[in-house]
Amino acid sequence: DQQVKQNSPSLSVQEGRISILNCDYTNSMFDYFLWYKKYPAEGPTFLISISSIKDKNEDGRFTVFLNKSAKHLSLHIVPSQPGDSAVYFCAASALSNQFYFGTGTSLTVIP
Amino acid sequence: DGGITQSPKYLFRKEGQNVTLSCEQNLNHDAMYWYRQDPGQGLRLIYYSQIVNDFQKGDIAEGYSVSREKKESFPLTVTSAQKNPTAFYLCASSTDREVNEQFFGPGTRLTVL
């Protein structure tokens, strides 16, 4: 049973516009969330995280929003750049080192 | 440079053979993990270890075995009991005492012929 879901397998965005990647989870005990970026044939790299005591965390062009009541988080990339084209995974954890990953969303930024 | 290395990058084996994937880290991390990625699926946890000489099964441990004799090393053996071993395998590590991001290796693509 998938506890973390990314319902959009792919997303295309024009360069300079906003990219919004969504993630839903089912376990209300999750209290720490991360986004990873992954290029083909490489390991994922950490992008940004958010703890459940916050509803927003920003790092440069990347902002993660957390809506605990809806069990939903989103990653906003503004402005999108062609180098952002990759697969993005969200992951969640409940006070342990065991993370649950979503299925990923493939982002394509069109120049 | 600190990081996680996995070798080899590509591995081919005949069906019925056991194969061991290497994972080494020099980040002084206590915790290490093995994940498997299949097309259209998220990363699924195979095994994890929070300390030397101790490890726990993840969600899909059947057909796999691990050891953690040294802090730096966490090899994964894919046994002949694993029904669908062809996949992309990722090793990761993290500090243990707090929830933290995991650092991933480059991965090993295993193909069983």
mmCIF file of C-alpha atoms in Angstrom:
data_model
loop_
_atom_site.group_PDB
_atom_site.id
_atom_site.type_symbol
_atom_site.label_atom_id
_atom_site.label_comp_id
_atom_site.label_asym_id
_atom_site.label_seq_id
_atom_site.Cartn_x
_atom_site.Cartn_y
_atom_site.Cartn_z
ATOM 1 C CA ASP A 1 0.000 0.000 0.000
ATOM 2 C CA GLN A 2 1.523 3.265 -1.164
ATOM 3 C CA GLN A 3 1.668 5.660 1.788
ATOM 4 C CA VAL A 4 3.115 8.479 -0.281
ATOM 5 C CA LYS A 5 1.606 9.235 -3.655
ATOM 6 C CA GLN A 6 2.568 11.427 -6.536
ATOM 7 C CA ASN A 7 -0.378 11.222 -8.854
ATOM 8 C CA SER A 8 1.163 13.071 -11.780
ATOM 9 C CA PRO A 9 3.799 10.925 -13.461
ATOM 10 C CA SER A 10 4.906 13.793 -15.674
ATOM 11 C CA LEU A 11 4.727 17.566 -16.002
ATOM 12 C CA SER A 12 5.839 19.965 -18.725
ATOM 13 C CA VAL A 13 6.425 23.639 -18.056
ATOM 14 C CA GLN A 14 7.739 26.524 -20.113
ATOM 15 C CA GLU A 15 11.053 28.002 -19.032
ATOM 16 C CA GLY A 16 10.553 30.929 -16.651
ATOM 17 C CA ARG A 17 7.120 29.779 -15.489
ATOM 18 C CA ILE A 18 6.234 28.101 -12.220
ATOM 19 C CA SER A 19 6.461 24.326 -11.765
ATOM 20 C CA ILE A 20 4.201 22.825 -9.111
ATOM 21 C CA LEU A 21 4.762 19.234 -8.091
ATOM 22 C CA ASN A 22 2.273 17.602 -5.762
ATOM 23 C CA CYS A 23 2.489 14.852 -3.207
ATOM 24 C CA ASP A 24 -0.167 13.263 -0.986
ATOM 25 C CA TYR A 25 0.282 10.984 1.992
ATOM 26 C CA THR A 26 -1.974 8.780 4.040
ATOM 27 C CA ASN A 27 -0.134 8.326 7.327
ATOM 28 C CA SER A 28 -0.992 11.121 9.766
ATOM 29 C CA MET A 29 2.076 10.180 11.838
ATOM 30 C CA PHE A 30 4.446 11.463 9.144
ATOM 31 C CA ASP A 31 6.158 14.561 10.460
ATOM 32 C CA TYR A 32 9.133 15.139 8.205
ATOM 33 C CA PHE A 33 9.055 15.489 4.457
ATOM 34 C CA LEU A 34 11.710 15.789 1.811
ATOM 35 C CA TRP A 35 11.987 16.362 -1.901
ATOM 36 C CA TYR A 36 14.686 14.716 -3.983
ATOM 37 C CA LYS A 37 15.724 15.377 -7.545
ATOM 38 C CA LYS A 38 16.972 12.542 -9.703
ATOM 39 C CA TYR A 39 18.661 12.473 -13.077
ATOM 40 C CA PRO A 40 18.660 9.260 -15.151
ATOM 41 C CA ALA A 41 21.103 6.569 -13.981
ATOM 42 C CA GLU A 42 22.097 8.628 -10.940
ATOM 43 C CA GLY A 43 21.175 8.538 -7.266
ATOM 44 C CA PRO A 44 18.647 11.089 -5.973
ATOM 45 C CA THR A 45 19.996 14.302 -4.501
ATOM 46 C CA PHE A 46 18.372 16.099 -1.609
ATOM 47 C CA LEU A 47 16.556 19.278 -2.586
ATOM 48 C CA ILE A 48 14.523 20.665 0.299
ATOM 49 C CA SER A 49 12.766 19.479 3.446
ATOM 50 C CA ILE A 50 9.994 20.558 5.775
ATOM 51 C CA SER A 51 9.013 19.513 9.255
ATOM 52 C CA SER A 52 5.399 19.254 10.335
ATOM 53 C CA ILE A 53 5.734 22.243 12.648
ATOM 54 C CA LYS A 54 6.000 24.463 9.574
ATOM 55 C CA ASP A 55 3.741 25.001 6.616
ATOM 56 C CA LYS A 56 6.308 26.531 4.302
ATOM 57 C CA ASN A 57 10.018 26.308 3.681
ATOM 58 C CA GLU A 58 11.880 28.271 1.065
ATOM 59 C CA ASP A 59 15.329 27.844 -0.454
ATOM 60 C CA GLY A 60 16.089 30.031 -3.427
ATOM 61 C CA ARG A 61 13.844 29.101 -6.321
ATOM 62 C CA PHE A 62 12.391 26.144 -4.409
ATOM 63 C CA THR A 63 9.533 26.363 -1.925
ATOM 64 C CA VAL A 64 7.783 23.473 -0.230
ATOM 65 C CA PHE A 65 4.292 23.909 1.190
ATOM 66 C CA LEU A 66 2.730 21.533 3.696
ATOM 67 C CA ASN A 67 -0.986 21.233 4.356
ATOM 68 C CA LYS A 68 -1.286 18.798 7.256
ATOM 69 C CA SER A 69 -5.069 18.753 7.367
ATOM 70 C CA ALA A 70 -5.175 17.729 3.712
ATOM 71 C CA LYS A 71 -2.097 15.485 4.039
ATOM 72 C CA HIS A 72 -0.669 17.239 1.037
ATOM 73 C CA LEU A 73 2.614 18.861 0.175
ATOM 74 C CA SER A 74 3.785 20.623 -2.919
ATOM 75 C CA LEU A 75 7.063 21.801 -4.374
ATOM 76 C CA HIS A 76 7.113 25.086 -6.262
ATOM 77 C CA ILE A 77 9.982 25.965 -8.569
ATOM 78 C CA VAL A 78 10.063 29.573 -9.693
ATOM 79 C CA PRO A 79 11.309 30.411 -12.245
ATOM 80 C CA SER A 80 11.708 27.016 -13.874
ATOM 81 C CA GLN A 81 14.912 26.409 -15.787
ATOM 82 C CA PRO A 82 15.816 23.701 -18.333
ATOM 83 C CA GLY A 83 18.334 22.264 -15.838
ATOM 84 C CA ASP A 84 15.431 21.533 -13.512
ATOM 85 C CA SER A 85 14.289 18.789 -15.880
ATOM 86 C CA ALA A 86 14.511 15.622 -13.797
ATOM 87 C CA VAL A 87 12.389 13.216 -11.793
ATOM 88 C CA TYR A 88 11.275 14.587 -8.434
ATOM 89 C CA PHE A 89 10.486 12.294 -5.527
ATOM 90 C CA CYS A 90 8.789 13.281 -2.313
ATOM 91 C CA ALA A 91 9.512 11.259 0.809
ATOM 92 C CA ALA A 92 8.005 11.149 4.281
ATOM 93 C CA SER A 93 9.091 9.863 7.650
ATOM 94 C CA ALA A 94 7.506 9.363 11.077
ATOM 95 C CA LEU A 95 10.210 10.034 13.673
ATOM 96 C CA SER A 96 12.407 7.276 12.350
ATOM 97 C CA ASN A 97 15.013 6.900 9.713
ATOM 98 C CA GLN A 98 12.672 4.922 7.516
ATOM 99 C CA PHE A 99 11.470 7.056 4.663
ATOM 100 C CA TYR A 100 8.616 6.278 2.328
ATOM 101 C CA PHE A 101 8.981 7.541 -1.207
ATOM 102 C CA GLY A 102 6.442 8.544 -3.798
ATOM 103 C CA THR A 103 6.575 7.201 -7.350
ATOM 104 C CA GLY A 104 8.120 10.345 -8.743
ATOM 105 C CA THR A 105 7.087 13.075 -11.178
ATOM 106 C CA SER A 106 9.127 13.635 -14.304
ATOM 107 C CA LEU A 107 9.474 17.367 -14.903
ATOM 108 C CA THR A 108 10.374 18.714 -18.316
ATOM 109 C CA VAL A 109 11.166 22.405 -18.612
ATOM 110 C CA ILE A 110 10.832 23.539 -22.196
ATOM 111 C CA PRO A 111 13.275 26.251 -23.304
ATOM 112 C CA ASP B 1 35.800 14.153 -0.955
ATOM 113 C CA GLY B 2 33.105 12.688 1.261
ATOM 114 C CA GLY B 3 30.408 10.628 -0.319
ATOM 115 C CA ILE B 4 28.867 7.287 -1.063
ATOM 116 C CA THR B 5 30.178 4.942 -3.697
ATOM 117 C CA GLN B 6 28.460 1.996 -5.253
ATOM 118 C CA SER B 7 30.095 -0.468 -7.525
ATOM 119 C CA PRO B 8 29.771 -1.592 -10.163
ATOM 120 C CA LYS B 9 27.493 0.807 -12.049
ATOM 121 C CA TYR B 10 26.169 -1.981 -14.278
ATOM 122 C CA LEU B 11 26.039 -5.648 -13.363
ATOM 123 C CA PHE B 12 24.879 -8.658 -15.315
ATOM 124 C CA ARG B 13 24.242 -12.056 -13.820
ATOM 125 C CA LYS B 14 22.708 -15.322 -14.892
ATOM 126 C CA GLU B 15 19.488 -16.424 -13.302
ATOM 127 C CA GLY B 16 20.050 -18.516 -10.171
ATOM 128 C CA GLN B 17 23.331 -16.843 -9.198
ATOM 129 C CA ASN B 18 23.784 -14.819 -6.054
ATOM 130 C CA VAL B 19 25.314 -11.400 -6.552
ATOM 131 C CA THR B 20 26.680 -8.860 -4.062
ATOM 132 C CA LEU B 21 26.391 -5.100 -4.571
ATOM 133 C CA SER B 22 28.917 -2.895 -2.872
ATOM 134 C CA CYS B 23 28.174 0.302 -0.920
ATOM 135 C CA GLU B 24 30.818 2.338 0.876
ATOM 136 C CA GLN B 25 30.539 5.736 2.595
ATOM 137 C CA ASN B 26 33.121 8.012 4.181
ATOM 138 C CA LEU B 27 30.642 10.460 5.659
ATOM 139 C CA ASN B 28 30.893 8.925 9.132
ATOM 140 C CA HIS B 29 27.159 8.229 8.986
ATOM 141 C CA ASP B 30 25.718 5.691 11.373
ATOM 142 C CA ALA B 31 22.713 4.699 9.295
ATOM 143 C CA MET B 32 22.767 3.068 5.876
ATOM 144 C CA TYR B 33 19.994 1.888 3.572
ATOM 145 C CA TRP B 34 19.313 -0.116 0.458
ATOM 146 C CA TYR B 35 16.491 0.810 -1.901
ATOM 147 C CA ARG B 36 15.243 -0.645 -5.101
ATOM 148 C CA GLN B 37 13.745 1.379 -7.925
ATOM 149 C CA ASP B 38 11.541 -0.111 -10.625
ATOM 150 C CA PRO B 39 9.932 1.760 -13.516
ATOM 151 C CA GLY B 40 6.808 3.587 -12.394
ATOM 152 C CA GLN B 41 7.433 2.882 -8.742
ATOM 153 C CA GLY B 42 8.905 4.859 -5.910
ATOM 154 C CA LEU B 43 12.019 3.836 -4.064
ATOM 155 C CA ARG B 44 11.260 0.826 -1.903
ATOM 156 C CA LEU B 45 13.284 0.018 1.184
ATOM 157 C CA ILE B 46 15.001 -3.364 1.219
ATOM 158 C CA TYR B 47 17.110 -3.226 4.385
ATOM 159 C CA TYR B 48 18.501 -0.588 6.687
ATOM 160 C CA SER B 49 21.112 -0.485 9.402
ATOM 161 C CA GLN B 50 21.316 2.095 12.149
ATOM 162 C CA ILE B 51 24.507 0.804 13.707
ATOM 163 C CA VAL B 52 27.309 -1.644 13.046
ATOM 164 C CA ASN B 53 26.341 -5.317 13.402
ATOM 165 C CA ASP B 54 22.646 -4.482 13.400
ATOM 166 C CA PHE B 55 20.148 -4.238 10.558
ATOM 167 C CA GLN B 56 16.412 -4.415 9.979
ATOM 168 C CA LYS B 57 14.228 -5.567 7.137
ATOM 169 C CA GLY B 58 12.479 -2.984 5.058
ATOM 170 C CA ASP B 59 9.317 -3.462 3.051
ATOM 171 C CA ILE B 60 10.742 -5.842 0.440
ATOM 172 C CA ALA B 61 13.529 -7.795 2.162
ATOM 173 C CA GLU B 62 12.601 -11.225 0.803
ATOM 174 C CA GLY B 63 15.339 -12.644 -1.405
ATOM 175 C CA TYR B 64 17.982 -10.217 -0.116
ATOM 176 C CA SER B 65 20.596 -10.298 2.626
ATOM 177 C CA VAL B 66 22.933 -7.696 4.097
ATOM 178 C CA SER B 67 25.798 -7.354 6.537
ATOM 179 C CA ARG B 68 27.165 -4.396 8.479
ATOM 180 C CA GLU B 69 30.548 -5.406 9.814
ATOM 181 C CA LYS B 70 32.033 -1.951 9.377
ATOM 182 C CA LYS B 71 30.492 1.490 9.719
ATOM 183 C CA GLU B 72 31.630 2.418 6.220
ATOM 184 C CA SER B 73 30.287 -0.598 4.380
ATOM 185 C CA PHE B 74 26.829 -2.090 3.820
ATOM 186 C CA PRO B 75 26.912 -4.741 1.059
ATOM 187 C CA LEU B 76 23.686 -6.152 -0.341
ATOM 188 C CA THR B 77 23.436 -9.717 -1.627
ATOM 189 C CA VAL B 78 20.713 -10.476 -4.133
ATOM 190 C CA THR B 79 20.033 -14.169 -3.770
ATOM 191 C CA SER B 80 18.511 -16.644 -6.187
ATOM 192 C CA ALA B 81 15.366 -16.514 -4.035
ATOM 193 C CA GLN B 82 14.595 -13.001 -5.276
ATOM 194 C CA LYS B 83 11.959 -13.505 -7.974
ATOM 195 C CA ASN B 84 12.499 -10.289 -9.927
ATOM 196 C CA PRO B 85 16.038 -9.111 -9.251
ATOM 197 C CA THR B 86 16.466 -6.915 -12.335
ATOM 198 C CA ALA B 87 16.253 -3.346 -11.040
ATOM 199 C CA PHE B 88 18.157 -0.204 -10.156
ATOM 200 C CA TYR B 89 19.589 -0.453 -6.638
ATOM 201 C CA LEU B 90 20.367 2.593 -4.562
ATOM 202 C CA CYS B 91 22.359 2.789 -1.361
ATOM 203 C CA ALA B 92 21.980 5.721 1.028
ATOM 204 C CA SER B 93 23.290 6.898 4.369
ATOM 205 C CA SER B 94 22.279 9.414 7.012
ATOM 206 C CA THR B 95 23.110 10.563 10.493
ATOM 207 C CA ASP B 96 21.243 8.462 12.982
ATOM 208 C CA ARG B 97 20.385 10.658 15.910
ATOM 209 C CA GLU B 98 17.976 12.920 14.121
ATOM 210 C CA VAL B 99 15.648 12.685 11.223
ATOM 211 C CA ASN B 100 17.697 13.982 8.368
ATOM 212 C CA GLU B 101 18.043 13.793 4.677
ATOM 213 C CA GLN B 102 19.655 10.737 3.219
ATOM 214 C CA PHE B 103 22.613 10.936 0.881
ATOM 215 C CA PHE B 104 22.447 8.561 -2.031
ATOM 216 C CA GLY B 105 25.054 6.735 -4.019
ATOM 217 C CA PRO B 106 25.005 6.698 -7.832
ATOM 218 C CA GLY B 107 23.222 3.350 -7.970
ATOM 219 C CA THR B 108 23.854 -0.054 -9.540
ATOM 220 C CA ARG B 109 21.792 -1.344 -12.444
ATOM 221 C CA LEU B 110 21.460 -5.095 -12.034
ATOM 222 C CA THR B 111 20.263 -7.144 -14.976
ATOM 223 C CA VAL B 112 19.617 -10.841 -14.542
ATOM 224 C CA LEU B 113 19.653 -12.746 -17.798
#
